[in-house]
Short mmCIF file of C-alpha atoms and ligand atoms in Angstrom, two decimals:
data_model
loop_
_atom_site.label_atom_id
_atom_site.label_comp_id
_atom_site.label_asym_id
_atom_site.label_seq_id
_atom_site.Cartn_x
_atom_site.Cartn_y
_atom_site.Cartn_z
CA UNK A 1 -0.23 -0.18 0.12
CA UNK A 2 1.53 3.44 -1.00
CA UNK A 3 1.65 5.72 1.87
CA UNK A 4 0.36 8.79 -0.35
CA UNK A 5 -2.90 6.40 -0.58
CA UNK A 6 -3.15 6.54 3.40
CA UNK A 7 -2.02 9.86 4.51
CA UNK A 8 -4.98 12.19 5.04
CA UNK A 9 -3.52 15.19 3.07
CA UNK A 10 -3.01 18.61 5.04
CA UNK A 11 -4.90 20.33 2.98
CA UNK A 12 -7.76 18.01 3.93
CA UNK A 13 -7.22 18.26 7.75
CA UNK A 14 -7.21 21.92 7.07
CA UNK A 15 -10.72 22.17 5.56
CA UNK A 16 -11.99 19.99 8.30
CA UNK A 17 -10.25 22.59 10.72
CA UNK A 18 -12.53 25.48 9.02
CA UNK A 19 -15.34 23.02 9.15
CA UNK A 20 -15.16 23.03 12.99
CA UNK A 21 -14.70 27.05 12.85
CA UNK A 22 -17.78 27.05 11.41
CA UNK A 23 -19.78 25.02 13.32
CA UNK A 24 -18.56 27.12 16.22
CA UNK A 25 -20.50 30.45 14.88
CA UNK A 26 -23.57 28.33 14.18
CA UNK A 27 -26.40 29.69 16.71
CA UNK A 28 -28.26 26.14 16.29
CA UNK A 29 -25.22 24.29 17.10
CA UNK A 30 -25.48 21.80 20.10
CA UNK A 31 -23.65 23.12 23.03
CA UNK A 32 -23.01 19.91 24.82
CA UNK A 33 -21.51 16.62 23.96
CA UNK A 34 -21.17 13.22 25.41
CA UNK A 35 -19.17 9.92 24.35
CA UNK A 36 -19.99 6.61 25.25
CA UNK A 37 -17.25 4.11 24.36
CA UNK A 38 -17.41 0.62 23.96
CA UNK A 39 -14.31 -1.48 23.07
CA UNK A 40 -10.72 -1.10 23.76
CA UNK A 41 -8.28 1.12 23.89
CA UNK A 42 -8.39 2.19 20.32
CA UNK A 43 -11.72 3.13 20.46
CA UNK A 44 -11.05 4.93 23.88
CA UNK A 45 -8.47 6.80 21.78
CA UNK A 46 -10.86 7.83 19.09
CA UNK A 47 -13.36 8.86 21.73
CA UNK A 48 -10.36 11.02 23.14
CA UNK A 49 -10.22 12.76 19.33
CA UNK A 50 -14.04 12.74 18.73
CA UNK A 51 -14.23 15.07 21.93
CA UNK A 52 -11.57 17.14 20.66
CA UNK A 53 -12.80 17.84 17.15
CA UNK A 54 -16.32 18.67 19.18
CA UNK A 55 -14.95 20.92 21.55
CA UNK A 56 -13.05 22.59 18.56
CA UNK A 57 -16.46 23.10 17.32
CA UNK A 58 -17.46 24.93 20.53
CA UNK A 59 -19.35 22.18 22.74
CA UNK A 60 -18.31 21.25 26.34
CA UNK A 61 -18.53 18.00 27.82
CA UNK A 62 -21.67 16.70 29.91
CA UNK A 63 -21.29 14.66 32.57
CA UNK A 64 -24.36 12.52 32.02
CA UNK A 65 -25.44 11.67 28.57
CA UNK A 66 -29.25 12.26 29.27
CA UNK A 67 -27.80 16.21 29.83
CA UNK A 68 -25.98 16.37 26.20
CA UNK A 69 -27.43 18.08 23.58
CA UNK A 70 -24.97 15.80 21.32
CA UNK A 71 -24.34 12.10 22.54
CA UNK A 72 -22.32 9.90 20.15
CA UNK A 73 -21.79 5.95 20.88
CA UNK A 74 -18.14 4.78 19.55
CA UNK A 75 -19.09 0.86 19.60
CA UNK A 76 -17.44 -2.22 19.45
CA UNK A 77 -18.23 -5.65 17.60
CA UNK A 78 -15.77 -7.89 19.04
CA UNK A 79 -18.07 -9.82 20.40
CA UNK A 80 -21.60 -9.89 20.43
CA UNK A 81 -22.46 -8.82 23.48
CA UNK A 82 -20.90 -5.36 22.92
CA UNK A 83 -22.61 -5.18 20.20
CA UNK A 84 -25.66 -5.93 21.52
CA UNK A 85 -25.10 -3.81 24.54
CA UNK A 86 -24.24 -0.64 22.14
CA UNK A 87 -27.66 -0.81 20.38
CA UNK A 88 -29.68 -1.44 23.61
CA UNK A 89 -28.52 1.63 25.25
CA UNK A 90 -28.87 3.54 22.12
CA UNK A 91 -32.47 2.62 21.85
CA UNK A 92 -33.08 3.40 25.28
CA UNK A 93 -31.32 6.97 24.42
CA UNK A 94 -34.38 7.50 21.88
CA UNK A 95 -37.00 7.20 24.94
CA UNK A 96 -35.20 9.74 26.61
CA UNK A 97 -35.18 12.42 23.48
CA UNK A 98 -38.65 12.43 23.75
CA UNK A 99 -38.73 14.75 26.59
CA UNK A 100 -35.69 16.15 25.21
CA UNK A 101 -36.36 16.72 21.12
CA UNK A 102 -33.31 18.77 20.24
CA UNK A 103 -30.83 16.08 21.28
CA UNK A 104 -29.00 14.49 18.23
CA UNK A 105 -27.71 10.90 18.49
CA UNK A 106 -24.74 10.09 16.63
CA UNK A 107 -23.11 6.38 16.38
CA UNK A 108 -19.80 5.36 15.16
CA UNK A 109 -16.96 2.76 15.54
CA UNK A 110 -16.25 -0.41 14.57
CA UNK A 111 -19.90 -1.61 14.43
CA UNK A 112 -20.53 0.47 11.83
CA UNK A 113 -17.90 -0.77 9.58
CA UNK A 114 -19.62 -4.42 9.50
CA UNK A 115 -21.15 -5.27 6.04
CA UNK A 116 -24.63 -4.13 5.88
CA UNK A 117 -24.82 -2.05 9.10
CA UNK A 118 -25.20 1.07 6.99
CA UNK A 119 -28.34 -0.14 5.53
CA UNK A 120 -29.51 -1.45 8.60
CA UNK A 121 -29.07 1.70 10.41
CA UNK A 122 -30.91 3.90 7.42
CA UNK A 123 -33.90 1.16 7.65
CA UNK A 124 -33.93 0.25 11.05
CA UNK A 125 -32.65 2.78 13.08
CA UNK A 126 -34.20 6.09 12.08
CA UNK A 127 -33.63 8.07 15.11
CA UNK A 128 -29.88 7.96 14.28
CA UNK A 129 -29.17 11.23 13.48
CA UNK A 130 -25.39 10.82 12.52
CA UNK A 131 -23.53 7.39 11.41
CA UNK A 132 -19.94 7.17 10.40
CA UNK A 133 -17.58 4.37 10.16
CA UNK A 134 -13.60 3.84 11.35
CA UNK A 135 -12.17 5.74 8.32
CA UNK A 136 -14.61 8.72 8.34
CA UNK A 137 -13.65 10.03 11.68
CA UNK A 138 -12.09 12.97 10.76
CA UNK A 139 -14.46 14.22 9.01
CA UNK A 140 -16.83 14.71 12.27
CA UNK A 141 -17.02 18.39 11.78
CA UNK A 142 -17.68 18.24 8.10
CA UNK A 143 -20.38 15.82 8.96
CA UNK A 144 -21.61 17.81 12.03
CA UNK A 145 -21.82 21.17 9.22
CA UNK A 146 -24.03 19.70 6.93
CA UNK A 147 -26.15 17.82 9.37
CA UNK A 148 -26.86 21.43 10.92
CA UNK A 149 -27.32 22.77 8.15
CA UNK A 150 -29.17 20.48 6.00
CA UNK A 151 -31.42 18.62 8.58
CA UNK A 152 -31.24 15.49 6.73
CA UNK A 153 -29.73 12.64 8.85
CA UNK A 154 -26.31 11.56 7.73
CA UNK A 155 -24.64 7.78 7.53
CA UNK A 156 -21.25 7.97 5.82
CA UNK A 157 -18.98 4.65 5.50
CA UNK A 158 -15.91 4.10 3.44
CA UNK A 159 -13.45 0.84 3.14
CA UNK A 160 -10.81 3.13 3.06
CA UNK A 161 -7.49 2.29 4.97
CA UNK A 162 -6.63 6.01 6.44
CA UNK A 163 -4.00 7.66 8.68
CA UNK A 164 -5.25 11.21 9.86
CA UNK A 165 -2.53 13.41 11.67
CA UNK A 166 -2.66 16.63 13.75
CA UNK A 167 -6.45 15.65 14.73
CA UNK A 168 -7.29 17.98 18.13
CA UNK A 169 -7.59 15.55 21.00
CA UNK A 170 -9.20 16.19 24.51
CA UNK A 171 -7.23 13.33 26.85
CA UNK A 172 -9.24 12.07 29.68
CA UNK A 173 -6.10 11.42 31.69
CA UNK A 174 -3.19 14.64 32.03
CA UNK A 175 -0.68 11.99 33.37
CA UNK A 176 -0.63 8.81 30.81
CA UNK A 177 -1.59 9.43 27.68
CA UNK A 178 -2.14 6.70 24.69
CA UNK A 179 -0.18 6.86 21.37
CA UNK A 180 -1.58 4.91 18.50
CA UNK A 181 1.53 4.09 16.35
CA UNK A 182 -0.47 1.78 14.17
CA UNK A 183 -4.02 1.06 12.88
CA UNK A 184 -5.84 -2.09 11.55
CA UNK A 185 -4.81 -5.45 11.38
CA UNK A 186 -3.28 -8.35 8.88
CA UNK A 187 -3.99 -11.07 10.86
CA UNK A 188 -7.05 -12.59 9.86
CA UNK A 189 -7.23 -14.49 13.22
CA UNK A 190 -10.30 -17.16 12.25
CA UNK A 191 -12.38 -15.61 14.83
CA UNK A 192 -11.90 -12.27 14.77
CA UNK A 193 -13.56 -9.06 12.95
CA UNK A 194 -11.25 -6.72 13.38
CA UNK A 195 -9.04 -7.00 10.36
CA UNK A 196 -12.92 -6.44 8.66
CA UNK A 197 -13.81 -3.04 10.66
CA UNK A 198 -10.33 -1.47 11.05
CA UNK A 199 -9.05 -2.12 7.50
CA UNK A 200 -5.00 -3.12 6.78
CA UNK A 201 -2.35 -2.65 8.98
CA UNK A 202 -0.36 0.90 8.60
CA UNK A 203 1.92 2.43 10.16
CA UNK A 204 2.66 6.00 11.34
CA UNK A 205 5.66 7.83 10.47
CA UNK A 206 7.87 7.65 13.62
CA UNK A 207 8.99 11.21 13.18
CA UNK A 208 5.27 11.98 14.21
CA UNK A 209 4.91 9.43 17.13
CA UNK A 210 8.22 11.28 18.28
CA UNK A 211 6.83 14.67 18.28
CA UNK A 212 3.78 13.96 19.51
CA UNK A 213 5.65 11.99 22.44
CA UNK A 214 7.95 14.93 23.15
CA UNK A 215 5.04 17.22 23.24
CA UNK A 216 3.27 14.78 25.73
CA UNK A 217 6.59 15.18 27.98
CA UNK A 218 6.75 18.81 27.92
CA UNK A 219 2.92 19.07 28.79
CA UNK A 220 3.57 16.64 32.42
CA UNK A 221 2.57 13.11 31.11
CA UNK A 222 4.49 11.08 32.89
CA UNK A 223 3.08 7.54 31.07
CA UNK A 224 2.61 6.89 27.19
CA UNK A 225 0.58 3.17 26.10
CA UNK A 226 1.76 2.58 22.24
CA UNK A 227 -1.30 1.48 20.84
CA UNK A 228 -1.43 -1.08 17.93
CA UNK A 229 -3.66 -3.94 17.32
CA UNK A 230 -0.16 -5.67 16.59
CA UNK A 231 2.93 -3.27 17.44
CA UNK A 232 5.15 -6.05 16.69
CA UNK A 233 4.78 -5.64 13.11
CA UNK A 234 4.94 -1.69 13.54
CA UNK A 235 6.84 -0.50 10.61
CA UNK A 236 5.73 -3.02 8.02
CA UNK A 237 5.36 -0.56 4.18
CA UNK A 238 7.71 2.22 6.13
CA UNK A 239 10.93 3.63 4.41
CA UNK A 240 13.65 2.23 5.70
CA UNK A 241 14.33 -0.03 8.67
CA UNK A 242 12.21 0.75 11.30
CA UNK A 243 10.97 -1.66 13.29
CA UNK A 244 9.12 -1.81 16.57
CA UNK A 245 11.98 -2.41 18.88
CA UNK A 246 13.92 0.78 17.35
CA UNK A 247 10.68 3.02 17.17
CA UNK A 248 10.87 1.73 21.27
CA UNK A 249 14.22 2.52 21.60
CA UNK A 250 13.89 6.16 20.23
CA UNK A 251 11.39 6.85 22.42
CA UNK A 252 13.00 5.33 25.50
CA UNK A 253 16.17 7.62 24.67
CA UNK A 254 13.41 10.67 24.68
CA UNK A 255 13.22 10.69 28.48
CA UNK A 256 9.54 9.96 29.04
CA UNK A 257 9.08 7.98 32.36
CA UNK A 258 7.25 5.35 31.97
CA UNK A 259 6.36 3.26 28.36
CA UNK A 260 3.79 1.04 27.77
CA UNK A 261 2.53 -0.75 24.42
CA UNK A 262 -0.33 -3.72 23.55
CA UNK A 263 -1.04 -5.44 21.93
CA UNK A 264 1.85 -7.77 20.65
CA UNK A 265 1.40 -10.86 18.34
CA UNK A 266 3.48 -13.96 19.66
CA UNK A 267 4.44 -14.51 16.15
CA UNK A 268 6.05 -11.45 15.57
CA UNK A 269 7.56 -10.96 18.89
CA UNK A 270 11.15 -10.59 18.15
CA UNK A 271 14.74 -11.32 19.94
CA UNK A 272 15.34 -7.87 18.80
CA UNK A 273 12.21 -6.37 21.07
CA UNK A 274 13.10 -8.61 24.15
CA UNK A 275 16.26 -6.79 24.27
CA UNK A 276 15.38 -3.63 23.68
CA UNK A 277 13.06 -3.73 26.90
CA UNK A 278 15.81 -5.95 28.77
CA UNK A 279 18.43 -2.80 28.10
CA UNK A 280 15.14 0.05 28.46
CA UNK A 281 15.19 2.89 30.87
CA UNK A 282 11.65 3.67 30.65
CA UNK A 283 10.06 0.62 29.58
CA UNK A 284 8.11 -0.96 32.03
CA UNK A 285 8.74 -4.62 32.48
CA UNK A 286 5.36 -5.65 31.98
CA UNK A 287 3.67 -7.91 28.60
CA UNK A 288 0.45 -8.30 27.07
CA UNK A 289 0.71 -11.71 24.95
CA UNK A 290 -2.73 -13.11 24.04
CA UNK A 291 -2.21 -16.62 24.11
CA UNK A 292 -5.74 -17.46 22.96
CA UNK A 293 -5.45 -21.33 23.45
CA UNK A 294 -3.46 -23.83 24.41
CA UNK A 295 -3.98 -26.93 22.38
CA UNK A 296 -2.09 -26.40 18.90
CA UNK A 297 -4.98 -27.59 16.64
CA UNK A 298 -7.45 -24.91 17.97
CA UNK A 299 -4.06 -22.41 17.56
CA UNK A 300 -3.94 -24.04 13.98
CA UNK A 301 -7.63 -23.56 13.03
CA UNK A 302 -7.43 -19.97 14.59
CA UNK A 303 -4.85 -19.29 12.34
CA UNK A 304 -2.54 -18.15 14.93
CA UNK A 305 0.97 -19.31 13.41
CA UNK A 306 2.55 -20.60 16.28
CA UNK A 307 2.49 -23.83 18.85
CA UNK A 308 2.15 -23.97 21.94
CA UNK A 309 5.88 -24.92 22.08
CA UNK A 310 6.99 -21.56 20.42
CA UNK A 311 4.53 -19.69 22.64
CA UNK A 312 6.01 -20.91 25.84
CA UNK A 313 9.48 -20.12 24.63
CA UNK A 314 8.53 -16.78 24.17
CA UNK A 315 7.80 -16.61 27.55
CA UNK A 316 10.94 -18.13 28.52
CA UNK A 317 12.97 -15.77 26.66
CA UNK A 318 11.15 -12.86 27.97
CA UNK A 319 11.71 -14.10 31.85
CA UNK A 320 15.53 -14.60 31.26
CA UNK A 321 15.78 -11.15 29.90
CA UNK A 322 13.46 -9.17 32.31
CA UNK A 323 13.26 -11.15 35.76
CA UNK A 324 9.95 -10.53 37.46
CA UNK A 325 8.39 -9.39 34.27
CA UNK A 326 4.50 -8.81 34.32
CA UNK A 327 2.64 -10.88 32.36
CA UNK A 328 -1.36 -11.12 31.37
CA UNK A 329 -3.42 -12.59 28.28
CA UNK A 330 -6.04 -13.10 26.53
CA UNK A 331 -7.83 -16.30 26.28
CA UNK A 332 -10.92 -17.65 24.01
CA UNK A 333 -12.75 -20.69 25.24
CA UNK A 334 -15.25 -22.48 23.42
CA UNK A 335 -13.89 -22.56 19.96
CA UNK A 336 -15.59 -24.40 17.44
CA UNK A 337 -14.87 -28.19 17.93
CA UNK A 338 -12.92 -27.40 21.49
CA UNK A 339 -13.30 -30.48 23.17
CA UNK A 340 -12.50 -31.36 27.09
CA UNK A 341 -9.19 -32.44 25.66
CA UNK A 342 -8.14 -29.19 24.19
CA UNK A 343 -9.24 -26.80 26.66
CA UNK A 344 -7.40 -28.80 29.23
CA UNK A 345 -4.19 -27.60 27.85
CA UNK A 346 -5.62 -24.50 27.76
CA UNK A 347 -5.87 -24.94 31.60
CA UNK A 348 -2.72 -26.58 31.78
CA UNK A 349 -0.52 -23.62 30.04
CA UNK A 350 -2.45 -21.25 32.32
CA UNK A 351 -0.74 -23.40 35.44
CA UNK A 352 2.26 -23.48 33.62
CA UNK A 353 2.87 -19.79 32.73
CA UNK A 354 1.68 -17.96 35.75
CA UNK A 355 -0.16 -15.55 34.35
CA UNK A 356 -0.21 -11.78 36.48
CA UNK A 357 -3.47 -11.96 34.80
CA UNK A 358 -5.55 -13.29 32.15
CA UNK A 359 -8.60 -11.77 30.06
CA UNK A 360 -11.22 -14.52 29.57
CA UNK A 361 -13.92 -14.50 26.72
CA UNK A 362 -16.37 -17.31 25.11
CA UNK A 363 -16.22 -17.45 21.96
CA UNK A 364 -18.92 -15.32 19.87
CA UNK A 365 -19.26 -16.38 16.54
CA UNK A 366 -18.94 -13.13 14.24
CA UNK A 367 -20.33 -12.51 10.30
CA UNK A 368 -18.35 -13.03 8.07
CA UNK A 369 -15.23 -14.12 9.61
CA UNK A 370 -13.75 -17.64 8.44
CA UNK A 371 -14.52 -19.57 12.04
CA UNK A 372 -18.34 -18.40 11.76
CA UNK A 373 -18.65 -21.42 9.30
CA UNK A 374 -16.65 -24.01 11.30
CA UNK A 375 -18.42 -26.70 12.48
CA UNK A 376 -18.55 -27.66 16.14
CA UNK A 377 -20.60 -24.29 17.88
CA UNK A 378 -20.04 -25.33 21.62
CA UNK A 379 -23.27 -25.09 23.29
CA UNK A 380 -23.52 -22.23 26.03
CA UNK A 381 -23.80 -24.59 29.38
CA UNK A 382 -20.90 -26.08 28.27
CA UNK A 383 -18.92 -23.06 27.50
CA UNK A 384 -20.03 -20.92 30.31
CA UNK A 385 -18.70 -24.01 32.39
CA UNK A 386 -15.33 -24.31 30.77
CA UNK A 387 -14.71 -20.27 31.65
CA UNK A 388 -16.01 -20.65 35.15
CA UNK A 389 -13.16 -23.69 35.38
CA UNK A 390 -10.48 -21.45 33.68
CA UNK A 391 -11.27 -18.28 35.92
CA UNK A 392 -11.40 -20.12 39.18
CA UNK A 393 -8.05 -21.49 38.30
CA UNK A 394 -6.46 -18.29 37.00
CA UNK A 395 -7.62 -17.00 40.27
CA UNK A 396 -6.21 -19.24 42.38
CA UNK A 397 -2.56 -18.99 40.67
CA UNK A 398 -3.09 -15.10 40.84
CA UNK A 399 -3.28 -15.64 44.45
CA UNK A 400 0.20 -16.92 44.16
CA UNK A 401 1.98 -14.97 41.31
CA UNK A 402 1.06 -11.21 43.32
CA UNK A 403 3.09 -12.84 46.50
CA UNK A 404 6.39 -12.79 44.68
CA UNK A 405 5.68 -8.45 44.89
CA UNK A 406 5.85 -8.66 48.71
CA UNK A 407 9.08 -7.07 49.89
CA UNK A 408 10.09 -5.67 46.14
CA UNK A 409 10.17 -2.00 44.81
CA UNK A 410 8.14 -0.59 43.50
CA UNK A 411 7.13 2.75 41.87
CA UNK A 412 3.69 3.46 41.16
CA UNK A 413 1.91 6.36 38.86
CA UNK A 414 -1.14 7.27 40.86
CA UNK A 415 -4.47 7.20 39.40
CA UNK A 416 -7.00 7.99 42.18
CA UNK A 417 -7.74 7.98 45.63
CA UNK A 418 -8.27 3.97 47.14
CA UNK A 419 -11.67 2.65 46.87
CA UNK A 420 -11.26 1.48 50.08
CA UNK A 421 -10.17 3.95 52.64
CA UNK A 422 -9.65 7.92 52.22
CA UNK A 423 -6.28 8.11 53.33
CA UNK A 424 -5.18 6.16 50.66
CA UNK A 425 -4.06 6.17 46.72
CA UNK A 426 -3.54 3.45 44.25
CA UNK A 427 -1.99 3.24 40.90
CA UNK A 428 -0.44 0.62 38.61
CA UNK A 429 3.44 -0.56 39.56
CA UNK A 430 6.30 -0.72 36.79
CA UNK A 431 4.92 -4.30 36.61
CA UNK A 432 1.46 -3.18 35.79
CA UNK A 433 -0.13 -4.83 39.01
CA UNK A 434 -2.67 -2.30 41.37
CA UNK A 435 -0.84 -1.26 44.40
CA UNK A 436 -2.41 0.96 47.66
CA UNK A 437 -0.21 3.35 49.65
CA UNK A 438 -1.03 6.16 51.94
CA UNK A 439 -1.64 9.32 50.46
CA UNK A 440 -4.34 11.74 49.08
CA UNK A 441 -5.80 13.76 46.39
CA UNK A 442 -2.14 15.89 45.87
CA UNK A 443 -0.81 12.93 44.81
CA UNK A 444 -2.73 11.74 41.90
CA UNK A 445 -0.65 12.20 38.54
CA UNK A 446 2.41 11.69 40.33
CA UNK A 447 5.10 8.74 40.68
CA UNK A 448 5.36 7.51 44.36
CA UNK A 449 8.72 4.91 45.21
CA UNK A 450 6.96 2.12 47.77
CA UNK A 451 7.84 -1.02 48.69
CA UNK A 452 5.53 -3.74 48.65
CA UNK A 453 4.49 -5.07 52.22
CA UNK A 454 1.07 -6.73 51.92
CA UNK A 455 -1.43 -8.24 50.28
CA UNK A 456 -4.59 -7.55 51.27
CA UNK A 457 -8.11 -9.11 49.42
CA UNK A 458 -6.40 -9.22 46.83
CA UNK A 459 -4.81 -5.90 46.32
CA UNK A 460 -1.29 -5.22 46.78
CA UNK A 461 -0.07 -2.48 50.13
CA UNK A 462 2.76 -0.57 49.76
CA UNK A 463 4.72 1.62 52.33
CA UNK A 464 5.40 5.01 50.70
CA UNK A 465 9.19 5.93 50.67
CA UNK A 466 8.90 8.99 48.93
N1 SAH B 501 -5.39 -7.54 18.70
C1 SAH B 501 -5.59 -7.99 19.67
C2 SAH B 501 -6.81 -7.60 20.45
C3 SAH B 501 -7.98 -8.17 19.54
S1 SAH B 501 -9.45 -8.02 20.59
C4 SAH B 501 -4.93 -9.27 19.68
O1 SAH B 501 -4.39 -9.70 18.60
O2 SAH B 501 -4.76 -9.95 20.82
C5 SAH B 501 -9.34 -8.90 22.09
C6 SAH B 501 -9.57 -9.88 22.37
O3 SAH B 501 -10.90 -10.39 22.12
C7 SAH B 501 -8.77 -10.86 21.50
O4 SAH B 501 -7.62 -11.32 21.91
C8 SAH B 501 -9.49 -12.20 21.96
O5 SAH B 501 -8.92 -12.86 23.21
C9 SAH B 501 -11.04 -11.66 22.21
N2 SAH B 501 -11.61 -11.73 20.92
C10 SAH B 501 -11.78 -11.48 19.66
N3 SAH B 501 -12.45 -12.05 18.66
C11 SAH B 501 -13.31 -12.29 19.61
C12 SAH B 501 -14.76 -13.38 19.52
N4 SAH B 501 -14.95 -13.46 18.22
N5 SAH B 501 -15.50 -14.10 20.19
C13 SAH B 501 -14.61 -14.15 21.64
N6 SAH B 501 -13.58 -13.39 21.82
C14 SAH B 501 -12.67 -12.48 20.26
FE1 SF4 B 502 -8.41 -10.02 15.72
FE2 SF4 B 502 -5.98 -11.39 15.39
FE3 SF4 B 502 -5.54 -8.81 14.39
FE4 SF4 B 502 -6.00 -9.43 17.18
S1 SF4 B 502 -3.98 -10.16 15.86
S2 SF4 B 502 -6.80 -7.65 16.15
S3 SF4 B 502 -7.14 -11.43 17.31
S4 SF4 B 502 -7.22 -10.46 13.82
FE1 F3S B 503 -13.85 -3.82 19.23
FE2 F3S B 503 -13.03 -2.18 17.25
FE3 F3S B 503 -11.71 -2.64 19.26
S1 F3S B 503 -14.21 -4.08 17.45
S2 F3S B 503 -11.89 -4.35 20.23
S3 F3S B 503 -13.55 -1.50 19.44
S4 F3S B 503 -10.66 -2.66 17.35
#
């Protein structure tokens, strides 16, 4: 894919900026907005861009959706329940609007990008005023301008792979920030809809990423989270020999106190990356490495391109190079045809790896994906039984893995007041685990050194050293 094809031109970005200014002076524009976000960090970050654009149009954030003049749902469709929840909530708002007829309702994000969804919205969801896909995000000012002037509802979905630089961003946190390094996915895991709704893999220019990171550092940000569906294949299609490891090294040298990233595909986890992490000053010792299944046949049917042994080898290398590294994973149970023995392989892998945390999901068929056509759908009851056993096992193991932090020096970036005590604050340590220490609201957004000295109700307790 040619880079010029994917990058939205500076002229187009300027056009959109001018549209935003024009909306700003419209007397009948919505005065407040509320963004409802579903799905992954990518979507959370897109919502920050949506909020940024709406504020450039002169709107202010309303804490409750029912009070806002414009409510926009940024949807996810990775599993059926995500989709059902979004549609349920959009429909609920239709009722609320009966009391507030001037309210505008928008829907965007991955779900809109599903085949047939635009038609469905046009025919079945007539109360939605504005709907657009992931490729049209940067055109929100123009769409809003047309909506407010034409009075007709707008549904815009395109099948294009774009990168838009320079959008205004209204960040939710001041101390930690998302930085997208690549968009889309080329892996086509057989169960997954993401490549269909987010398009082909495309990487941002490294200089743009570095500039953004430096700007964030200057504004006081302590931690950045690099985002991509498969960050390990960053750089594909870019000129030169840039890789994710090289990008990470440059960011590490730029002085940002804490750097994290997600998600990594095990098949692309290079020794180069492990070495950069091991030699880094600011790259946090934590790794999210989705395994999905512990059985080779299921992994093959999932189109994951690694075996259980290859995965375990990557885990060993990570632990050798970065002792004590925090490890987390994603697991799917009840993939079509999964036998009890194959599921037992997932259980034994969990037991063998000893993760610090695991996100577990029941397989959900997605129309258009390869797995949706595979025979051997596991009955709900059986899948639910498997996920329960898996969660039980993981919770038990976690009790043990957390103990290794006791006695350790840690540094936390304080996220907020502890939920259990007014005299305590909590935040994530370098290994990605939450730790609670004594403190107050003034500590929020700062990095505190502590020594972990206990474990209470599944939470690590630390003693402050700063
Ligand atoms: N790109 C990332 C994340 C993708 S979505 C990755 O490759 O890991 C996050 C997780 O949702 C996946 O890791 C997978 O465990 C889960 N998931 C994706 N599609 C699913 C489906 N159809 N049913 C159940 N879980 C699914
Ligand atoms: Fe989906 Fe696989 Fe791509 Fe992750 S790597 S987004 S699971 S297709
Ligand atoms: Fe969902 Fe889209 Fe993320 S489908 S998981 S919001 S990329």
